Amino acid sequence: VVVDTRGPWANQALSEGDRPFWPIRFVKAFNLVVDRRLEDVAIALRSKNSSRQFFFVPRGDHTAIGTEYYDCDSPEATVSEIEIAAFLREINSLTPELNLTGADVCTIDCGVLPGIYGAAKAPSLIGSERILRKGRVVKVLSTKYTTFLAQARKVLEQAEALF
């Protein structure tokens, strides 16, 4: 049994004549880590502008704030100053008392996630999970790190069903 967890690269190793498991696109995701500890516990706030939810998670003397998403054409995801400024504007609209600026950003966590094609202007993520078994290959697509254990159990069930 092969378990394929390559995320947005899942369709890149298809054999000739194979059809893609899912139509997948790259979505750039990033979190900003600011040089301030904003809370003692993790919190989530819903944006008034976009109805999205953002998290604020303490990391030692710092705080990770996320997550922002953009469509991207390749797995070479980088974050521009314009994207950082737009993200900080949205966060400051939620918490104007913080008055975060680019100077507060000490680290940017950035990567790519599997996205789906849709009519929405904003990037659409795969969601919590998609698990598909085709022959002796179990493919897993997910964007939810917080549910990895439950996903792993489902993958094992799929693999065990082959024996």
PDB file of N, CA and C in Angstrom, residues 44-124:
ATOM      1  N   ALA A  44      -9.050  33.416  18.715  1.00  0.00           N
ATOM      2  CA  ALA A  44      -9.467  33.588  17.326  1.00  0.00           C
ATOM      3  C   ALA A  44     -10.428  34.768  17.267  1.00  0.00           C
ATOM      4  N   LEU A  45     -10.291  35.563  16.232  1.00  0.00           N
ATOM      5  CA  LEU A  45     -11.173  36.709  16.016  1.00  0.00           C
ATOM      6  C   LEU A  45     -11.702  36.677  14.594  1.00  0.00           C
ATOM      7  N   ARG A  46     -12.967  37.021  14.435  1.00  0.00           N
ATOM      8  CA  ARG A  46     -13.581  37.058  13.108  1.00  0.00           C
ATOM      9  C   ARG A  46     -13.466  38.468  12.539  1.00  0.00           C
ATOM     10  N   SER A  47     -13.025  38.539  11.298  1.00  0.00           N
ATOM     11  CA  SER A  47     -12.861  39.814  10.614  1.00  0.00           C
ATOM     12  C   SER A  47     -14.213  40.415  10.259  1.00  0.00           C
ATOM     13  N   LYS A  48     -14.337  41.705  10.439  1.00  0.00           N
ATOM     14  CA  LYS A  48     -15.554  42.412  10.040  1.00  0.00           C
ATOM     15  C   LYS A  48     -15.584  42.599   8.526  1.00  0.00           C
ATOM     16  N   ASN A  49     -14.409  42.734   7.931  1.00  0.00           N
ATOM     17  CA  ASN A  49     -14.317  43.005   6.495  1.00  0.00           C
ATOM     18  C   ASN A  49     -14.623  41.779   5.636  1.00  0.00           C
ATOM     19  N   SER A  50     -14.110  40.629   6.030  1.00  0.00           N
ATOM     20  CA  SER A  50     -14.221  39.455   5.159  1.00  0.00           C
ATOM     21  C   SER A  50     -14.934  38.277   5.803  1.00  0.00           C
ATOM     22  N   SER A  51     -15.370  38.396   7.028  1.00  0.00           N
ATOM     23  CA  SER A  51     -15.950  37.317   7.839  1.00  0.00           C
ATOM     24  C   SER A  51     -15.032  36.111   7.990  1.00  0.00           C
ATOM     25  N   ARG A  52     -13.758  36.300   7.738  1.00  0.00           N
ATOM     26  CA  ARG A  52     -12.776  35.245   7.979  1.00  0.00           C
ATOM     27  C   ARG A  52     -12.380  35.252   9.434  1.00  0.00           C
ATOM     28  N   GLN A  53     -11.877  34.129   9.868  1.00  0.00           N
ATOM     29  CA  GLN A  53     -11.390  34.006  11.238  1.00  0.00           C
ATOM     30  C   GLN A  53      -9.873  33.989  11.233  1.00  0.00           C
ATOM     31  N   PHE A  54      -9.284  34.727  12.155  1.00  0.00           N
ATOM     32  CA  PHE A  54      -7.834  34.774  12.296  1.00  0.00           C
ATOM     33  C   PHE A  54      -7.457  34.295  13.688  1.00  0.00           C
ATOM     34  N   PHE A  55      -6.298  33.648  13.798  1.00  0.00           N
ATOM     35  CA  PHE A  55      -5.851  33.185  15.105  1.00  0.00           C
ATOM     36  C   PHE A  55      -4.642  33.991  15.561  1.00  0.00           C
ATOM     37  N   PHE A  56      -4.497  34.052  16.865  1.00  0.00           N
ATOM     38  CA  PHE A  56      -3.361  34.692  17.528  1.00  0.00           C
ATOM     39  C   PHE A  56      -2.849  33.664  18.530  1.00  0.00           C
ATOM     40  N   VAL A  57      -1.648  33.154  18.306  1.00  0.00           N
ATOM     41  CA  VAL A  57      -1.116  32.073  19.136  1.00  0.00           C
ATOM     42  C   VAL A  57       0.217  32.504  19.740  1.00  0.00           C
ATOM     43  N   PRO A  58       0.338  32.455  21.097  1.00  0.00           N
ATOM     44  CA  PRO A  58       1.617  32.815  21.706  1.00  0.00           C
ATOM     45  C   PRO A  58       2.716  31.829  21.320  1.00  0.00           C
ATOM     46  N   ARG A  59       3.900  32.370  21.038  1.00  0.00           N
ATOM     47  CA  ARG A  59       5.104  31.575  20.770  1.00  0.00           C
ATOM     48  C   ARG A  59       6.231  32.211  21.575  1.00  0.00           C
ATOM     49  N   GLY A  60       6.375  31.794  22.819  1.00  0.00           N
ATOM     50  CA  GLY A  60       7.385  32.408  23.673  1.00  0.00           C
ATOM     51  C   GLY A  60       7.064  33.874  23.861  1.00  0.00           C
ATOM     52  N   ASP A  61       8.005  34.746  23.516  1.00  0.00           N
ATOM     53  CA  ASP A  61       7.792  36.188  23.629  1.00  0.00           C
ATOM     54  C   ASP A  61       7.129  36.782  22.382  1.00  0.00           C
ATOM     55  N   HIS A  62       6.761  35.946  21.438  1.00  0.00           N
ATOM     56  CA  HIS A  62       6.185  36.391  20.180  1.00  0.00           C
ATOM     57  C   HIS A  62       4.744  35.898  20.052  1.00  0.00           C
ATOM     58  N   THR A  63       4.083  36.311  18.967  1.00  0.00           N
ATOM     59  CA  THR A  63       2.734  35.841  18.663  1.00  0.00           C
ATOM     60  C   THR A  63       2.647  35.532  17.176  1.00  0.00           C
ATOM     61  N   ALA A  64       2.154  34.349  16.855  1.00  0.00           N
ATOM     62  CA  ALA A  64       1.884  33.986  15.460  1.00  0.00           C
ATOM     63  C   ALA A  64       0.448  34.405  15.147  1.00  0.00           C
ATOM     64  N   ILE A  65       0.284  35.071  14.007  1.00  0.00           N
ATOM     65  CA  ILE A  65      -1.028  35.536  13.583  1.00  0.00           C
ATOM     66  C   ILE A  65      -1.288  34.977  12.185  1.00  0.00           C
ATOM     67  N   GLY A  66      -2.444  34.390  12.012  1.00  0.00           N
ATOM     68  CA  GLY A  66      -2.698  33.841  10.689  1.00  0.00           C
ATOM     69  C   GLY A  66      -4.147  33.494  10.473  1.00  0.00           C
ATOM     70  N   THR A  67      -4.413  33.005   9.425  1.00  0.00           N
ATOM     71  CA  THR A  67      -3.585  32.719   8.264  1.00  0.00           C
ATOM     72  C   THR A  67      -4.137  33.503   7.078  1.00  0.00           C
ATOM     73  N   GLU A  68      -3.253  33.958   6.223  1.00  0.00           N
ATOM     74  CA  GLU A  68      -3.654  34.666   5.004  1.00  0.00           C
ATOM     75  C   GLU A  68      -3.406  33.749   3.820  1.00  0.00           C
ATOM     76  N   TYR A  69      -4.275  33.825   2.804  1.00  0.00           N
ATOM     77  CA  TYR A  69      -4.198  32.938   1.645  1.00  0.00           C
ATOM     78  C   TYR A  69      -4.217  33.739   0.348  1.00  0.00           C
ATOM     79  N   TYR A  70      -3.412  33.288  -0.617  1.00  0.00           N
ATOM     80  CA  TYR A  70      -3.400  33.860  -1.962  1.00  0.00           C
ATOM     81  C   TYR A  70      -3.231  32.723  -2.960  1.00  0.00           C
ATOM     82  N   ASP A  71      -3.865  32.872  -4.112  1.00  0.00           N
ATOM     83  CA  ASP A  71      -3.579  31.933  -5.194  1.00  0.00           C
ATOM     84  C   ASP A  71      -2.138  32.123  -5.625  1.00  0.00           C
ATOM     85  N   CYS A  72      -1.512  31.048  -6.056  1.00  0.00           N
ATOM     86  CA  CYS A  72      -0.165  31.177  -6.607  1.00  0.00           C
ATOM     87  C   CYS A  72      -0.010  30.183  -7.751  1.00  0.00           C
ATOM     88  N   ASP A  73       0.902  30.486  -8.640  1.00  0.00           N
ATOM     89  CA  ASP A  73       1.080  29.676  -9.845  1.00  0.00           C
ATOM     90  C   ASP A  73       2.097  28.561  -9.682  1.00  0.00           C
ATOM     91  N   SER A  74       2.862  28.598  -8.595  1.00  0.00           N
ATOM     92  CA  SER A  74       3.914  27.598  -8.437  1.00  0.00           C
ATOM     93  C   SER A  74       4.138  27.326  -6.953  1.00  0.00           C
ATOM     94  N   PRO A  75       4.884  26.270  -6.660  1.00  0.00           N
ATOM     95  CA  PRO A  75       5.182  25.969  -5.257  1.00  0.00           C
ATOM     96  C   PRO A  75       6.253  26.870  -4.657  1.00  0.00           C
ATOM     97  N   GLU A  76       6.773  27.789  -5.443  1.00  0.00           N
ATOM     98  CA  GLU A  76       7.798  28.713  -4.954  1.00  0.00           C
ATOM     99  C   GLU A  76       7.115  29.921  -4.318  1.00  0.00           C
ATOM    100  N   ALA A  77       6.495  29.719  -3.177  1.00  0.00           N
ATOM    101  CA  ALA A  77       5.703  30.767  -2.534  1.00  0.00           C
ATOM    102  C   ALA A  77       6.594  31.732  -1.764  1.00  0.00           C
ATOM    103  N   THR A  78       6.441  32.993  -2.075  1.00  0.00           N
ATOM    104  CA  THR A  78       7.089  34.052  -1.306  1.00  0.00           C
ATOM    105  C   THR A  78       6.017  35.077  -0.964  1.00  0.00           C
ATOM    106  N   VAL A  79       6.295  35.875   0.048  1.00  0.00           N
ATOM    107  CA  VAL A  79       5.329  36.862   0.517  1.00  0.00           C
ATOM    108  C   VAL A  79       5.877  38.250   0.204  1.00  0.00           C
ATOM    109  N   SER A  80       5.068  39.057  -0.450  1.00  0.00           N
ATOM    110  CA  SER A  80       5.505  40.398  -0.830  1.00  0.00           C
ATOM    111  C   SER A  80       5.202  41.402   0.283  1.00  0.00           C
ATOM    112  N   GLU A  81       5.858  42.542   0.199  1.00  0.00           N
ATOM    113  CA  GLU A  81       5.593  43.630   1.156  1.00  0.00           C
ATOM    114  C   GLU A  81       4.146  44.092   1.052  1.00  0.00           C
ATOM    115  N   ILE A  82       3.592  44.083  -0.143  1.00  0.00           N
ATOM    116  CA  ILE A  82       2.195  44.492  -0.345  1.00  0.00           C
ATOM    117  C   ILE A  82       1.253  43.526   0.375  1.00  0.00           C
ATOM    118  N   GLU A  83       1.544  42.213   0.281  1.00  0.00           N
ATOM    119  CA  GLU A  83       0.707  41.220   0.962  1.00  0.00           C
ATOM    120  C   GLU A  83       0.809  41.350   2.478  1.00  0.00           C
ATOM    121  N   ILE A  84       2.010  41.604   2.970  1.00  0.00           N
ATOM    122  CA  ILE A  84       2.187  41.803   4.420  1.00  0.00           C
ATOM    123  C   ILE A  84       1.401  43.030   4.876  1.00  0.00           C
ATOM    124  N   ALA A  85       1.516  44.126   4.137  1.00  0.00           N
ATOM    125  CA  ALA A  85       0.812  45.363   4.504  1.00  0.00           C
ATOM    126  C   ALA A  85      -0.706  45.155   4.503  1.00  0.00           C
ATOM    127  N   ALA A  86      -1.228  44.439   3.498  1.00  0.00           N
ATOM    128  CA  ALA A  86      -2.671  44.176   3.427  1.00  0.00           C
ATOM    129  C   ALA A  86      -3.121  43.323   4.610  1.00  0.00           C
ATOM    130  N   PHE A  87      -2.311  42.325   4.947  1.00  0.00           N
ATOM    131  CA  PHE A  87      -2.634  41.453   6.083  1.00  0.00           C
ATOM    132  C   PHE A  87      -2.640  42.253   7.387  1.00  0.00           C
ATOM    133  N   LEU A  88      -1.634  43.089   7.577  1.00  0.00           N
ATOM    134  CA  LEU A  88      -1.563  43.906   8.796  1.00  0.00           C
ATOM    135  C   LEU A  88      -2.738  44.883   8.875  1.00  0.00           C
ATOM    136  N   ARG A  89      -3.166  45.434   7.741  1.00  0.00           N
ATOM    137  CA  ARG A  89      -4.342  46.320   7.736  1.00  0.00           C
ATOM    138  C   ARG A  89      -5.574  45.581   8.236  1.00  0.00           C
ATOM    139  N   GLU A  90      -5.753  44.346   7.756  1.00  0.00           N
ATOM    140  CA  GLU A  90      -6.925  43.567   8.192  1.00  0.00           C
ATOM    141  C   GLU A  90      -6.829  43.230   9.677  1.00  0.00           C
ATOM    142  N   ILE A  91      -5.660  42.834  10.146  1.00  0.00           N
ATOM    143  CA  ILE A  91      -5.488  42.521  11.568  1.00  0.00           C
ATOM    144  C   ILE A  91      -5.706  43.781  12.412  1.00  0.00           C
ATOM    145  N   ASN A  92      -5.177  44.910  11.970  1.00  0.00           N
ATOM    146  CA  ASN A  92      -5.362  46.157  12.721  1.00  0.00           C
ATOM    147  C   ASN A  92      -6.814  46.616  12.718  1.00  0.00           C
ATOM    148  N   SER A  93      -7.586  46.234  11.708  1.00  0.00           N
ATOM    149  CA  SER A  93      -9.010  46.582  11.721  1.00  0.00           C
ATOM    150  C   SER A  93      -9.741  45.774  12.796  1.00  0.00           C
ATOM    151  N   LEU A  94      -9.222  44.594  13.106  1.00  0.00           N
ATOM    152  CA  LEU A  94      -9.790  43.766  14.179  1.00  0.00           C
ATOM    153  C   LEU A  94      -9.354  44.260  15.554  1.00  0.00           C
ATOM    154  N   THR A  95      -8.115  44.679  15.626  1.00  0.00           N
ATOM    155  CA  THR A  95      -7.505  45.050  16.911  1.00  0.00           C
ATOM    156  C   THR A  95      -6.724  46.350  16.753  1.00  0.00           C
ATOM    157  N   PRO A  96      -7.427  47.474  16.591  1.00  0.00           N
ATOM    158  CA  PRO A  96      -6.716  48.731  16.327  1.00  0.00           C
ATOM    159  C   PRO A  96      -5.754  49.137  17.441  1.00  0.00           C
ATOM    160  N   GLU A  97      -6.006  48.677  18.645  1.00  0.00           N
ATOM    161  CA  GLU A  97      -5.121  49.031  19.762  1.00  0.00           C
ATOM    162  C   GLU A  97      -3.716  48.445  19.602  1.00  0.00           C
ATOM    163  N   LEU A  98      -3.570  47.394  18.792  1.00  0.00           N
ATOM    164  CA  LEU A  98      -2.244  46.799  18.582  1.00  0.00           C
ATOM    165  C   LEU A  98      -1.374  47.661  17.674  1.00  0.00           C
ATOM    166  N   ASN A  99      -1.997  48.268  16.658  1.00  0.00           N
ATOM    167  CA  ASN A  99      -1.285  49.129  15.726  1.00  0.00           C
ATOM    168  C   ASN A  99      -0.006  48.454  15.199  1.00  0.00           C
ATOM    169  N   LEU A 100      -0.166  47.232  14.687  1.00  0.00           N
ATOM    170  CA  LEU A 100       0.977  46.477  14.172  1.00  0.00           C
ATOM    171  C   LEU A 100       1.484  47.078  12.866  1.00  0.00           C
ATOM    172  N   THR A 101       2.796  47.087  12.700  1.00  0.00           N
ATOM    173  CA  THR A 101       3.431  47.557  11.466  1.00  0.00           C
ATOM    174  C   THR A 101       4.392  46.480  10.976  1.00  0.00           C
ATOM    175  N   GLY A 102       4.927  46.685   9.810  1.00  0.00           N
ATOM    176  CA  GLY A 102       5.920  45.755   9.261  1.00  0.00           C
ATOM    177  C   GLY A 102       7.124  45.596  10.168  1.00  0.00           C
ATOM    178  N   ALA A 103       7.451  46.644  10.929  1.00  0.00           N
ATOM    179  CA  ALA A 103       8.596  46.573  11.852  1.00  0.00           C
ATOM    180  C   ALA A 103       8.354  45.575  12.984  1.00  0.00           C
ATOM    181  N   ASP A 104       7.083  45.262  13.272  1.00  0.00           N
ATOM    182  CA  ASP A 104       6.764  44.291  14.327  1.00  0.00           C
ATOM    183  C   ASP A 104       6.940  42.847  13.866  1.00  0.00           C
ATOM    184  N   VAL A 105       6.995  42.619  12.562  1.00  0.00           N
ATOM    185  CA  VAL A 105       7.080  41.263  12.011  1.00  0.00           C
ATOM    186  C   VAL A 105       8.511  40.761  12.128  1.00  0.00           C
ATOM    187  N   CYS A 106       8.684  39.637  12.839  1.00  0.00           N
ATOM    188  CA  CYS A 106      10.036  39.084  12.967  1.00  0.00           C
ATOM    189  C   CYS A 106      10.223  37.821  12.133  1.00  0.00           C
ATOM    190  N   THR A 107       9.131  37.131  11.785  1.00  0.00           N
ATOM    191  CA  THR A 107       9.214  35.905  10.992  1.00  0.00           C
ATOM    192  C   THR A 107       7.948  35.771  10.161  1.00  0.00           C
ATOM    193  N   ILE A 108       8.100  35.155   9.011  1.00  0.00           N
ATOM    194  CA  ILE A 108       6.942  34.823   8.186  1.00  0.00           C
ATOM    195  C   ILE A 108       6.984  33.321   7.939  1.00  0.00           C
ATOM    196  N   ASP A 109       5.934  32.622   8.352  1.00  0.00           N
ATOM    197  CA  ASP A 109       5.789  31.199   8.050  1.00  0.00           C
ATOM    198  C   ASP A 109       4.988  31.108   6.760  1.00  0.00           C
ATOM    199  N   CYS A 110       5.566  30.524   5.721  1.00  0.00           N
ATOM    200  CA  CYS A 110       4.901  30.503   4.418  1.00  0.00           C
ATOM    201  C   CYS A 110       5.044  29.122   3.785  1.00  0.00           C
ATOM    202  N   GLY A 111       4.005  28.695   3.103  1.00  0.00           N
ATOM    203  CA  GLY A 111       4.045  27.435   2.378  1.00  0.00           C
ATOM    204  C   GLY A 111       2.890  27.366   1.405  1.00  0.00           C
ATOM    205  N   VAL A 112       2.734  26.223   0.745  1.00  0.00           N
ATOM    206  CA  VAL A 112       1.626  26.037  -0.186  1.00  0.00           C
ATOM    207  C   VAL A 112       0.720  24.924   0.303  1.00  0.00           C
ATOM    208  N   LEU A 113      -0.557  25.092   0.028  1.00  0.00           N
ATOM    209  CA  LEU A 113      -1.586  24.132   0.397  1.00  0.00           C
ATOM    210  C   LEU A 113      -2.353  23.730  -0.854  1.00  0.00           C
ATOM    211  N   PRO A 114      -3.041  22.582  -0.804  1.00  0.00           N
ATOM    212  CA  PRO A 114      -3.866  22.209  -1.954  1.00  0.00           C
ATOM    213  C   PRO A 114      -5.154  23.020  -1.963  1.00  0.00           C
ATOM    214  N   GLY A 115      -5.434  23.625  -3.108  1.00  0.00           N
ATOM    215  CA  GLY A 115      -6.662  24.384  -3.270  1.00  0.00           C
ATOM    216  C   GLY A 115      -7.526  23.787  -4.352  1.00  0.00           C
ATOM    217  N   ILE A 116      -8.760  24.239  -4.400  1.00  0.00           N
ATOM    218  CA  ILE A 116      -9.691  23.768  -5.416  1.00  0.00           C
ATOM    219  C   ILE A 116     -10.090  24.948  -6.300  1.00  0.00           C
ATOM    220  N   TYR A 117     -10.542  24.627  -7.483  1.00  0.00           N
ATOM    221  CA  TYR A 117     -11.017  25.659  -8.401  1.00  0.00           C
ATOM    222  C   TYR A 117     -12.477  25.918  -8.103  1.00  0.00           C
ATOM    223  N   GLY A 118     -12.822  27.173  -8.012  1.00  0.00           N
ATOM    224  CA  GLY A 118     -14.210  27.536  -7.740  1.00  0.00           C
ATOM    225  C   GLY A 118     -14.507  28.910  -8.282  1.00  0.00           C
ATOM    226  N   ALA A 119     -15.733  29.329  -8.108  1.00  0.00           N
ATOM    227  CA  ALA A 119     -16.164  30.631  -8.616  1.00  0.00           C
ATOM    228  C   ALA A 119     -15.735  31.776  -7.702  1.00  0.00           C
ATOM    229  N   ALA A 120     -15.371  31.467  -6.468  1.00  0.00           N
ATOM    230  CA  ALA A 120     -15.028  32.516  -5.509  1.00  0.00           C
ATOM    231  C   ALA A 120     -13.769  33.253  -5.937  1.00  0.00           C
ATOM    232  N   LYS A 121     -13.727  34.548  -5.624  1.00  0.00           N
ATOM    233  CA  LYS A 121     -12.534  35.334  -5.924  1.00  0.00           C
ATOM    234  C   LYS A 121     -11.388  34.949  -5.000  1.00  0.00           C
ATOM    235  N   ALA A 122     -11.709  34.632  -3.758  1.00  0.00           N
ATOM    236  CA  ALA A 122     -10.678  34.249  -2.793  1.00  0.00           C
ATOM    237  C   ALA A 122     -10.277  32.795  -3.028  1.00  0.00           C
ATOM    238  N   PRO A 123      -9.052  32.441  -2.684  1.00  0.00           N
ATOM    239  CA  PRO A 123      -8.633  31.045  -2.835  1.00  0.00           C
ATOM    240  C   PRO A 123      -9.518  30.114  -2.008  1.00  0.00           C
ATOM    241  N   SER A 124      -9.827  28.969  -2.563  1.00  0.00           N
ATOM    242  CA  SER A 124     -10.624  27.973  -1.859  1.00  0.00           C
ATOM    243  C   SER A 124      -9.724  26.793  -1.519  1.00  0.00           C
TER     244      SER A 124
END
